[in-house]
């Protein structure tokens, strides 16, 4: 069950939001009385309530806004109990001095906004001893290990007394989603992102529709995107939508913020702790995970980076869907009946030997702007298909390092300084930098006056869907490939690897487009 926090300044706004939430399937709300800016009228808030209510009056030291004395706060807590509120939140220590009365259920809580302490079991015992009906322990996650520990506590101690337990912060989101499946009577969500009352709180619509929290069980197959940071990622949206479209109610996809120093421990523990079956890997882990894999396929061997990990029969297997998605996106446009037509049909990599079956780009020059992970995947793919590569990056040492690696692999490549990129006169132009990405939509990595109609222009940026580079290329008459095509294709390839089911690519694309349009407002 999901408990949605309501934090409004006026009673009428609280009442309106409560009705709205109930109409949208919410079964329990927490009303944060400490956010009210007028005299608290608990009777008014309880009258004709459409769902049960948990009243909370949080002190500043516990992350709240109550400005009165502690005596006056405790009087308000007692009055709410006397009025017969369904649940009351009583902090550690306070619960010991406020006696039970009537039918109100007591949620005895502990909040730590700095860390997840080592003595979680002792904290549980202390809270449970204060005449608790439900114990609530919320701590800040500073590592993925904190999520493991808090969920272990929920599963173990929840058999003794109902325990709501999860970690706060963006690193703690997996524990917010998974705790009900391990016995927590409910988890918390906010009405929308603007009204979050704790770090890492997720809007209830996402909890219900994306993560389908009420359907998750101990046997649910877990997937996710492993990154640092991870909050900007649209991968949870696109994969969870695909699960819904294909009726895969036994699967969920989570944002997994994993710092670089924790990657090894996370990959070792998560498959056992959470039934983790696969992860998407992105910045900054695509190369760091390589020593931790038991097996890699051709795409990882030729690129030297991994963006997808699967656990198969106890083995950790790596692949790279960026590579194939980029080549398929290019080929789909290039092989169409356009002036820039190229006879190019994917896939061209032999899955067994890794050899390329054809080189449709022989005699053509590709200018790669950016020598990071995406630039590397695109350079390898285009180079293996016969293109002569020109690399450039604001960090010339990075471009030179990639050039040396490509030359070692027998691919024709050279480096030009970033300031000289406009004089390369390529047939294929690739942007693998973040230039032009929202909110800096007026930036472009390549001056439009140097574009030529004979070019095929690819931009890996997908937010906005049409960057300034793509718009100027279209105006010039170039053939264009947008980053959204590559993003959806790589996610679709991952989905098929995860589930063995064909991905609903059109629905995946629509949900991303909708999210991008919403972000523009």
Coordinates of C-alpha atoms in Angstrom, one line a residue:
X1 CA 0.0 0.0 0.0
X2 CA 1.1 3.6 -0.7
X3 CA 0.7 6.4 1.8
X4 CA 0.7 9.8 0.1
X5 CA 2.0 12.8 2.0
X6 CA -0.1 15.9 1.8
X7 CA 1.8 19.1 2.7
X8 CA -0.3 22.2 2.2
X9 CA -0.6 25.5 3.9
X10 CA -4.4 25.8 4.0
X11 CA -7.0 23.4 5.2
X12 CA -9.1 23.7 2.0
X13 CA -6.1 22.7 -0.1
X14 CA -5.5 19.7 2.1
X15 CA -9.1 18.6 1.8
X16 CA -9.2 19.1 -2.0
X17 CA -6.0 17.1 -2.5
X18 CA -7.2 14.3 -0.2
X19 CA -10.4 13.9 -2.3
X20 CA -8.3 13.9 -5.5
X21 CA -5.9 11.3 -4.2
X22 CA -8.8 9.0 -3.1
X23 CA -10.4 9.3 -6.5
X24 CA -7.2 8.2 -8.0
X25 CA -6.8 5.0 -6.0
X26 CA -4.8 6.2 -3.0
X27 CA -5.8 4.2 0.1
X28 CA -4.0 6.1 2.9
X29 CA -2.8 9.7 3.3
X30 CA -0.4 11.3 5.7
X31 CA -1.4 14.9 6.5
X32 CA 1.6 17.0 7.5
X33 CA 0.0 19.3 10.1
X34 CA 3.3 21.1 10.5
X35 CA 2.9 22.6 7.0
X36 CA -0.4 24.3 7.8
X37 CA 0.0 28.1 8.0
X38 CA -3.3 28.7 9.9
X39 CA -4.6 27.3 13.2
X40 CA -4.8 23.5 13.0
X41 CA -8.4 22.2 12.8
X42 CA -8.0 18.4 13.0
X43 CA -11.7 17.8 13.3
X44 CA -12.3 19.6 10.0
X45 CA -9.6 17.5 8.3
X46 CA -11.1 14.3 9.6
X47 CA -14.8 15.0 8.8
X48 CA -16.1 12.8 5.9
X49 CA -12.5 11.7 5.1
X50 CA -12.4 9.6 2.0
X51 CA -9.5 7.4 3.2
X52 CA -7.8 6.7 6.6
X53 CA -5.4 9.5 7.7
X54 CA -2.0 9.4 9.4
X55 CA -1.4 12.7 11.2
X56 CA 2.2 13.9 11.5
X57 CA 3.5 17.1 13.2
X58 CA 7.2 17.0 12.6
X59 CA 9.8 19.2 14.5
X60 CA 12.6 20.9 12.5
X61 CA 15.1 18.5 14.1
X62 CA 13.1 15.7 12.4
X63 CA 12.8 17.4 9.1
X64 CA 9.6 19.2 9.8
X65 CA 8.3 22.8 10.0
X66 CA 6.5 23.1 13.3
X67 CA 7.5 26.3 14.9
X68 CA 5.7 26.2 18.3
X69 CA 6.9 24.8 21.6
X70 CA 7.3 21.1 22.2
X71 CA 4.5 21.2 24.8
X72 CA 2.1 22.8 22.3
X73 CA 3.0 20.2 19.7
X74 CA 2.4 17.3 22.1
X75 CA -1.0 18.9 23.0
X76 CA -1.9 18.8 19.3
X77 CA -0.8 15.2 19.0
X78 CA -3.0 14.3 22.0
X79 CA -6.0 16.2 20.6
X80 CA -5.7 14.3 17.3
X81 CA -5.7 11.0 19.1
X82 CA -8.7 12.1 21.2
X83 CA -10.5 13.0 17.9
X84 CA -10.0 9.4 16.8
X85 CA -7.5 9.8 13.9
X86 CA -6.7 6.5 12.2
X87 CA -2.9 6.7 12.7
X88 CA -0.6 9.1 14.6
X89 CA 3.1 9.5 14.0
X90 CA 5.0 9.7 17.3
X91 CA 8.8 10.1 17.2
X92 CA 11.3 8.1 19.2
X93 CA 11.1 9.3 22.8
X94 CA 7.9 11.3 22.3
X95 CA 5.9 8.1 22.0
X96 CA 7.0 7.1 25.5
X97 CA 5.3 10.1 27.1
X98 CA 2.1 10.0 25.1
X99 CA -0.2 7.2 26.2
X100 CA -2.4 5.1 24.0
X101 CA -6.1 6.2 23.7
X102 CA -9.0 4.9 21.7
X103 CA -8.6 3.2 18.4
X104 CA -5.8 5.3 17.0
X105 CA -2.9 3.2 15.8
X106 CA 0.6 4.4 16.9
X107 CA 3.4 4.7 14.3
X108 CA 6.5 5.1 16.4
X109 CA 9.2 6.6 14.1
X110 CA 12.9 7.3 13.7
X111 CA 14.4 9.5 11.1
X112 CA 18.0 10.1 10.3
X113 CA 18.8 12.5 7.5
X114 CA 22.6 12.0 7.6
X115 CA 23.2 8.2 7.5
X116 CA 21.9 4.7 8.0
X117 CA 23.4 3.8 11.4
X118 CA 24.9 0.4 12.2
X119 CA 22.5 -0.3 15.1
X120 CA 19.3 -0.7 13.1
X121 CA 18.1 -3.7 15.1
X122 CA 18.6 -1.9 18.4
X123 CA 16.7 1.1 17.1
X124 CA 13.8 -1.2 16.1
X125 CA 13.7 -2.7 19.5
X126 CA 13.7 0.7 21.2
X127 CA 10.8 1.9 19.0
X128 CA 8.8 -1.3 19.4
X129 CA 9.0 -1.0 23.2
X130 CA 7.2 2.4 23.1
X131 CA 3.7 0.7 22.7
X132 CA 4.0 0.8 18.9
X133 CA 1.4 -0.7 16.5
X134 CA 3.8 0.1 13.6
X135 CA 7.5 0.9 13.7
X136 CA 8.8 3.4 11.1
X137 CA 12.6 3.7 10.4
X138 CA 13.7 6.1 7.6
X139 CA 17.4 6.8 7.1
X140 CA 19.6 8.4 4.5
X141 CA 21.3 6.1 2.0
X142 CA 25.0 6.9 1.5
X143 CA 25.7 3.6 -0.4
X144 CA 23.7 0.8 -2.0
X145 CA 24.6 -1.3 1.0
X146 CA 22.3 0.9 3.1
X147 CA 19.4 -0.2 1.0
X148 CA 20.3 -3.9 1.5
X149 CA 20.5 -3.4 5.3
X150 CA 17.2 -1.5 5.7
X151 CA 15.3 -4.1 3.6
X152 CA 16.9 -7.0 5.4
X153 CA 15.6 -5.3 8.6
X154 CA 12.1 -5.0 7.2
X155 CA 12.0 -8.6 6.1
X156 CA 13.4 -9.9 9.5
X157 CA 11.8 -7.6 12.1
X158 CA 8.5 -7.1 10.2
X159 CA 7.6 -10.7 11.2
X160 CA 7.6 -9.5 14.8
X161 CA 5.9 -6.1 14.5
X162 CA 4.8 -4.3 11.3
X163 CA 7.8 -2.2 10.1
X164 CA 7.8 0.6 7.6
X165 CA 11.5 0.8 6.6
X166 CA 13.3 2.5 3.7
X167 CA 16.1 4.8 2.8
X168 CA 15.8 8.4 1.8
X169 CA 17.7 10.2 -0.9
X170 CA 17.9 9.3 -4.6
X171 CA 20.1 6.4 -3.7
X172 CA 17.3 5.1 -1.5
X173 CA 14.5 5.0 -4.1
X174 CA 14.8 1.2 -4.7
X175 CA 14.1 0.6 -1.0
X176 CA 11.0 2.8 -1.2
X177 CA 9.7 0.7 -4.1
X178 CA 10.6 -2.7 -2.7
X179 CA 9.8 -2.4 1.0
X180 CA 6.1 -3.4 0.7
X181 CA 7.1 -6.6 -1.1
X182 CA 9.2 -7.6 2.0
X183 CA 6.5 -6.9 4.5
X184 CA 6.3 -3.2 5.1
X185 CA 2.6 -2.3 5.6
X186 CA 3.0 0.7 3.4
X187 CA 5.6 3.0 1.7
X188 CA 5.4 6.8 1.3
X189 CA 5.0 8.9 -1.8
X190 CA 4.3 12.6 -2.6
X191 CA 1.4 14.0 -4.6
X192 CA 3.9 15.5 -7.1
X193 CA 7.6 16.4 -7.2
X194 CA 7.0 20.0 -6.1
X195 CA 5.4 18.8 -2.9
X196 CA 7.9 16.1 -1.7
X197 CA 8.4 16.3 2.0
X198 CA 11.5 14.1 2.2
X199 CA 14.6 13.6 0.0
X200 CA 14.0 10.9 -2.7
X201 CA 10.2 10.8 -2.3
X202 CA 8.5 9.6 -5.5
X203 CA 5.2 10.9 -6.9
X204 CA 2.4 8.5 -6.2
X205 CA 1.5 8.3 -9.9
X206 CA 5.0 7.0 -10.7
X207 CA 4.7 4.6 -7.8
X208 CA 1.4 3.3 -9.0
X209 CA 1.9 3.4 -12.8
X210 CA 5.6 3.1 -13.4
X211 CA 6.7 0.8 -10.5
X212 CA 3.3 -0.8 -9.8
X213 CA 4.3 -1.1 -6.2
X214 CA 1.1 -2.9 -5.1
X215 CA 1.9 -5.7 -7.5
X216 CA 5.6 -6.4 -6.5
X217 CA 6.3 -9.6 -4.6
X218 CA 9.4 -11.3 -3.3
X219 CA 9.5 -13.2 -6.6
X220 CA 9.3 -10.1 -8.9
X221 CA 12.2 -9.9 -11.4
X222 CA 14.2 -6.8 -10.8
X223 CA 16.0 -4.8 -13.5
X224 CA 17.4 -1.3 -13.4
X225 CA 19.7 1.4 -14.7
X226 CA 23.0 1.6 -12.8
X227 CA 24.5 5.1 -12.9
X228 CA 25.8 8.0 -10.9
X229 CA 23.9 10.3 -11.0
X230 CA 20.7 8.6 -12.1
X231 CA 17.8 11.0 -11.3
X232 CA 17.7 12.3 -14.9
X233 CA 17.3 8.9 -16.5
X234 CA 14.2 8.1 -18.5
X235 CA 15.1 4.4 -18.6
X236 CA 12.7 3.5 -15.7
X237 CA 9.9 5.1 -17.5
X238 CA 10.5 3.5 -20.9
X239 CA 11.2 0.0 -19.5
X240 CA 8.3 -0.1 -17.1
X241 CA 6.0 1.1 -19.8
X242 CA 7.3 -1.8 -22.0
X243 CA 6.6 -4.3 -19.1
X244 CA 3.0 -3.0 -18.9
X245 CA 2.5 -3.1 -22.7
X246 CA 3.7 -6.7 -22.8
X247 CA 1.8 -7.8 -19.7
X248 CA 4.9 -8.7 -17.7
X249 CA 3.5 -8.0 -14.3
X250 CA 6.3 -10.0 -12.6
X251 CA 9.0 -7.5 -13.6
X252 CA 10.0 -4.0 -12.5
X253 CA 12.8 -1.6 -13.5
X254 CA 14.4 0.7 -10.9
X255 CA 16.8 3.7 -10.9
X256 CA 20.0 2.4 -9.2
X257 CA 22.4 5.1 -8.1
X258 CA 25.7 3.3 -7.5
X259 CA 28.9 5.2 -6.9
X260 CA 32.0 3.9 -8.7
X261 CA 33.6 2.6 -5.5
X262 CA 30.5 0.5 -4.8
X263 CA 30.0 -1.1 -8.2
X264 CA 31.8 -4.4 -7.4
X265 CA 29.9 -5.0 -4.2
X266 CA 26.6 -4.1 -5.7
X267 CA 27.0 -6.5 -8.7
X268 CA 27.9 -9.3 -6.3
X269 CA 25.1 -8.7 -3.7
X270 CA 22.1 -7.4 -5.6
X271 CA 21.3 -10.5 -7.6
X272 CA 21.0 -12.4 -4.3
X273 CA 19.3 -9.7 -2.3
X274 CA 16.7 -8.5 -4.8
X275 CA 16.3 -11.1 -7.5
X276 CA 18.2 -8.7 -9.8
X277 CA 18.1 -10.2 -13.3
X278 CA 19.7 -7.5 -15.5
X279 CA 20.9 -3.9 -15.5
X280 CA 21.5 -1.1 -18.0
X281 CA 24.9 0.5 -17.4
X282 CA 25.6 4.1 -18.1
X283 CA 27.9 7.0 -17.0
X284 CA 30.4 6.5 -15.4
X285 CA 30.4 2.7 -15.3
X286 CA 30.5 1.4 -18.9
X287 CA 34.2 0.6 -18.7
X288 CA 34.6 0.2 -15.0
X289 CA 32.3 -2.9 -14.9
X290 CA 34.4 -4.9 -17.5
X291 CA 36.7 -6.6 -14.9
X292 CA 33.7 -7.7 -13.0
X293 CA 32.0 -9.6 -15.8
X294 CA 32.3 -13.4 -16.3
X295 CA 31.6 -13.2 -20.0
X296 CA 31.3 -10.6 -22.7
X297 CA 30.0 -10.7 -26.3
X298 CA 31.4 -9.3 -29.5
X299 CA 30.0 -5.8 -29.0
X300 CA 31.8 -5.4 -25.7
X301 CA 35.1 -6.9 -27.1
X302 CA 35.2 -4.5 -30.1
X303 CA 34.1 -1.4 -28.2
X304 CA 35.7 -2.0 -24.8
X305 CA 32.6 -0.8 -23.0
X306 CA 29.4 -2.5 -21.6
X307 CA 25.9 -1.0 -21.3
X308 CA 23.9 -4.1 -20.4
X309 CA 24.5 -6.8 -17.9
X310 CA 22.6 -10.0 -17.5
X311 CA 22.8 -12.8 -15.0
X312 CA 22.5 -16.1 -16.7
X313 CA 22.8 -19.4 -14.8
X314 CA 24.9 -17.7 -12.1
X315 CA 27.2 -15.9 -14.6
X316 CA 27.5 -12.2 -15.1
X317 CA 27.3 -11.5 -18.9
X318 CA 28.0 -8.1 -20.6
X319 CA 26.8 -6.8 -23.9
X320 CA 26.5 -3.3 -25.6
X321 CA 23.2 -2.3 -27.2
X322 CA 24.4 1.3 -27.8
X323 CA 26.6 0.0 -30.6
X324 CA 23.9 -2.0 -32.5
X325 CA 21.2 0.6 -31.9
X326 CA 23.3 3.3 -33.4
X327 CA 24.2 1.3 -36.5
X328 CA 20.5 0.3 -37.0
X329 CA 19.4 3.9 -36.6
X330 CA 22.0 5.0 -39.2
X331 CA 21.2 2.2 -41.6
X332 CA 17.4 2.8 -41.5
X333 CA 17.8 6.4 -42.7
X334 CA 20.7 5.8 -45.1
X335 CA 19.1 2.9 -46.9
X336 CA 15.9 4.8 -47.6
X337 CA 15.2 6.4 -51.0
X338 CA 17.0 9.7 -50.3
X339 CA 19.7 11.7 -52.2
X340 CA 22.2 10.6 -49.5
X341 CA 21.3 6.9 -50.0
X342 CA 23.7 4.2 -48.9
X343 CA 23.1 0.5 -49.4
X344 CA 23.3 -0.4 -45.8
X345 CA 21.3 -3.1 -44.0
X346 CA 22.0 -4.1 -40.4
X347 CA 23.0 -6.2 -38.6
X348 CA 26.4 -6.6 -40.2
X349 CA 28.4 -8.1 -37.3
X350 CA 28.6 -11.9 -37.2
X351 CA 27.4 -12.9 -33.7
X352 CA 29.8 -15.8 -33.5
X353 CA 33.1 -14.6 -35.0
X354 CA 32.6 -10.8 -34.7
X355 CA 33.6 -10.3 -38.3
X356 CA 31.8 -7.6 -40.3
X357 CA 29.8 -9.1 -43.2
X358 CA 30.0 -5.9 -45.3
X359 CA 31.5 -2.4 -45.5
X360 CA 28.9 -0.1 -46.9
X361 CA 30.8 3.0 -45.8
X362 CA 34.0 2.3 -47.7
X363 CA 35.5 5.5 -49.2
X364 CA 33.4 7.8 -46.9
X365 CA 34.6 10.1 -44.2
X366 CA 32.9 10.3 -40.8
X367 CA 33.6 13.2 -38.4
X368 CA 33.0 12.2 -34.8
X369 CA 32.4 15.1 -32.4
X370 CA 33.2 13.8 -28.9
X371 CA 35.4 10.9 -27.8
X372 CA 33.5 9.7 -24.8
X373 CA 31.5 6.5 -24.4
X374 CA 28.9 7.2 -27.1
X375 CA 31.5 8.6 -29.5
X376 CA 33.6 5.5 -29.0
X377 CA 30.7 3.2 -29.8
X378 CA 29.8 5.2 -32.9
X379 CA 33.4 5.4 -34.1
X380 CA 33.9 1.7 -33.8
X381 CA 30.7 0.9 -35.6
X382 CA 31.3 3.3 -38.5
X383 CA 34.9 2.3 -38.7
X384 CA 34.2 -1.4 -38.9
X385 CA 31.7 -0.6 -41.7
X386 CA 34.5 1.0 -43.7
X387 CA 34.4 4.7 -42.9
X388 CA 37.6 6.7 -42.5
X389 CA 37.3 8.3 -39.1
X390 CA 38.1 11.9 -38.0
X391 CA 38.0 12.4 -34.3
X392 CA 37.7 15.6 -32.3
X393 CA 37.0 16.6 -28.8
X394 CA 37.5 19.6 -26.6
X395 CA 39.7 17.3 -24.6
X396 CA 42.2 16.5 -27.4
X397 CA 44.1 13.9 -25.2
X398 CA 40.9 11.9 -25.0
X399 CA 40.4 12.0 -28.8
X400 CA 44.1 11.0 -29.3
X401 CA 43.7 8.1 -26.8
X402 CA 40.6 6.8 -28.7
X403 CA 42.4 7.3 -32.0
X404 CA 45.3 5.1 -30.9
X405 CA 42.9 2.4 -29.8
X406 CA 41.1 2.4 -33.1
X407 CA 44.3 2.3 -35.0
X408 CA 45.5 -0.7 -33.0
X409 CA 42.3 -2.4 -34.0
X410 CA 43.0 -1.7 -37.7
X411 CA 40.5 1.1 -38.2
X412 CA 41.5 4.2 -40.2
X413 CA 41.4 7.2 -38.0
X414 CA 43.0 10.6 -37.3
X415 CA 42.5 13.5 -34.8
X416 CA 41.9 17.1 -35.6
X417 CA 41.8 19.9 -33.0
X418 CA 38.3 20.9 -31.9
X419 CA 38.9 24.4 -33.4
X420 CA 39.5 22.9 -36.9
X421 CA 36.5 20.5 -36.9
X422 CA 34.6 22.6 -39.5
X423 CA 37.2 21.9 -42.3
X424 CA 36.9 18.2 -42.3
X425 CA 34.2 18.0 -45.0
X426 CA 32.7 14.6 -43.9
X427 CA 30.0 12.5 -45.6
X428 CA 28.8 11.5 -42.1
X429 CA 28.7 14.0 -39.2
X430 CA 28.2 12.6 -35.7
X431 CA 27.6 14.6 -32.5
X432 CA 28.5 12.5 -29.5
X433 CA 28.8 15.5 -27.1
X434 CA 26.1 16.9 -24.8
X435 CA 26.1 20.2 -26.7
X436 CA 22.5 21.2 -27.6
X437 CA 21.0 19.2 -24.8
X438 CA 18.2 20.7 -22.7
X439 CA 18.2 23.2 -21.2
X440 CA 21.0 24.6 -23.4
X441 CA 19.0 24.1 -26.6
X442 CA 20.5 27.1 -28.4
X443 CA 24.0 25.5 -28.4
X444 CA 25.3 23.4 -31.3
X445 CA 28.6 21.5 -31.7
X446 CA 28.8 22.3 -35.4
X447 CA 28.2 25.7 -37.1
X448 CA 25.3 25.3 -39.5
X449 CA 27.1 27.4 -42.2
X450 CA 29.5 24.4 -42.7
X451 CA 26.7 21.9 -43.3
X452 CA 26.3 20.5 -46.9
X453 CA 23.2 18.8 -48.4
X454 CA 25.3 15.7 -49.2
X455 CA 25.8 15.0 -45.5
X456 CA 24.1 12.4 -43.2
X457 CA 23.9 14.0 -39.8
X458 CA 23.5 12.1 -36.5
X459 CA 22.9 13.7 -33.1
X460 CA 23.1 11.4 -30.1
X461 CA 21.3 14.0 -28.0
X462 CA 17.5 13.2 -27.6
X463 CA 16.4 15.9 -25.3
X464 CA 15.1 17.9 -27.1
X465 CA 14.0 15.5 -29.8
X466 CA 15.1 17.9 -32.5
X467 CA 18.3 19.7 -31.5
X468 CA 19.5 22.9 -33.1
X469 CA 22.0 20.8 -35.1
X470 CA 19.3 18.6 -36.5
X471 CA 17.0 21.5 -37.3
X472 CA 19.8 23.3 -39.2
X473 CA 20.8 20.1 -41.0
X474 CA 17.2 19.6 -42.2
X475 CA 17.0 23.2 -43.4
X476 CA 20.2 22.6 -45.3
X477 CA 18.8 19.4 -47.0
X478 CA 20.9 16.9 -45.1
X479 CA 19.6 13.5 -44.1
X480 CA 19.3 13.3 -40.3
X481 CA 19.2 10.7 -37.5
X482 CA 18.0 11.9 -34.1
X483 CA 19.2 10.6 -30.8
X484 CA 15.7 9.5 -29.8
X485 CA 15.9 6.7 -32.4
X486 CA 19.1 5.3 -30.9
X487 CA 17.9 5.7 -27.3
X488 CA 14.6 3.8 -28.0
X489 CA 16.4 1.1 -30.0
X490 CA 19.1 0.5 -27.4
X491 CA 16.4 0.2 -24.7
X492 CA 14.4 -2.1 -27.0
X493 CA 17.4 -4.4 -27.5
X494 CA 17.9 -4.4 -23.7
X495 CA 14.3 -5.2 -23.1
X496 CA 14.5 -8.2 -25.5
X497 CA 17.6 -9.4 -23.8
X498 CA 16.0 -9.0 -20.3
X499 CA 12.7 -10.7 -21.1
X500 CA 13.0 -12.7 -24.4
X501 CA 10.0 -10.8 -25.6
X502 CA 9.9 -8.4 -28.6
X503 CA 9.9 -4.8 -27.4
X504 CA 6.9 -2.5 -28.1
X505 CA 9.1 0.1 -29.8
X506 CA 6.4 2.5 -30.8
X507 CA 4.9 2.7 -27.3
X508 CA 8.4 3.1 -25.8
X509 CA 9.0 6.0 -28.2
X510 CA 5.7 7.7 -27.4
X511 CA 6.2 7.6 -23.7
X512 CA 9.7 9.2 -24.0
X513 CA 8.3 11.9 -26.4
X514 CA 5.5 12.7 -23.9
X515 CA 8.1 13.0 -21.1
X516 CA 10.3 15.2 -23.1
X517 CA 7.4 17.5 -24.1
X518 CA 6.4 17.7 -20.4
X519 CA 9.9 18.7 -19.4
X520 CA 9.8 21.6 -21.9
X521 CA 7.0 23.2 -19.7

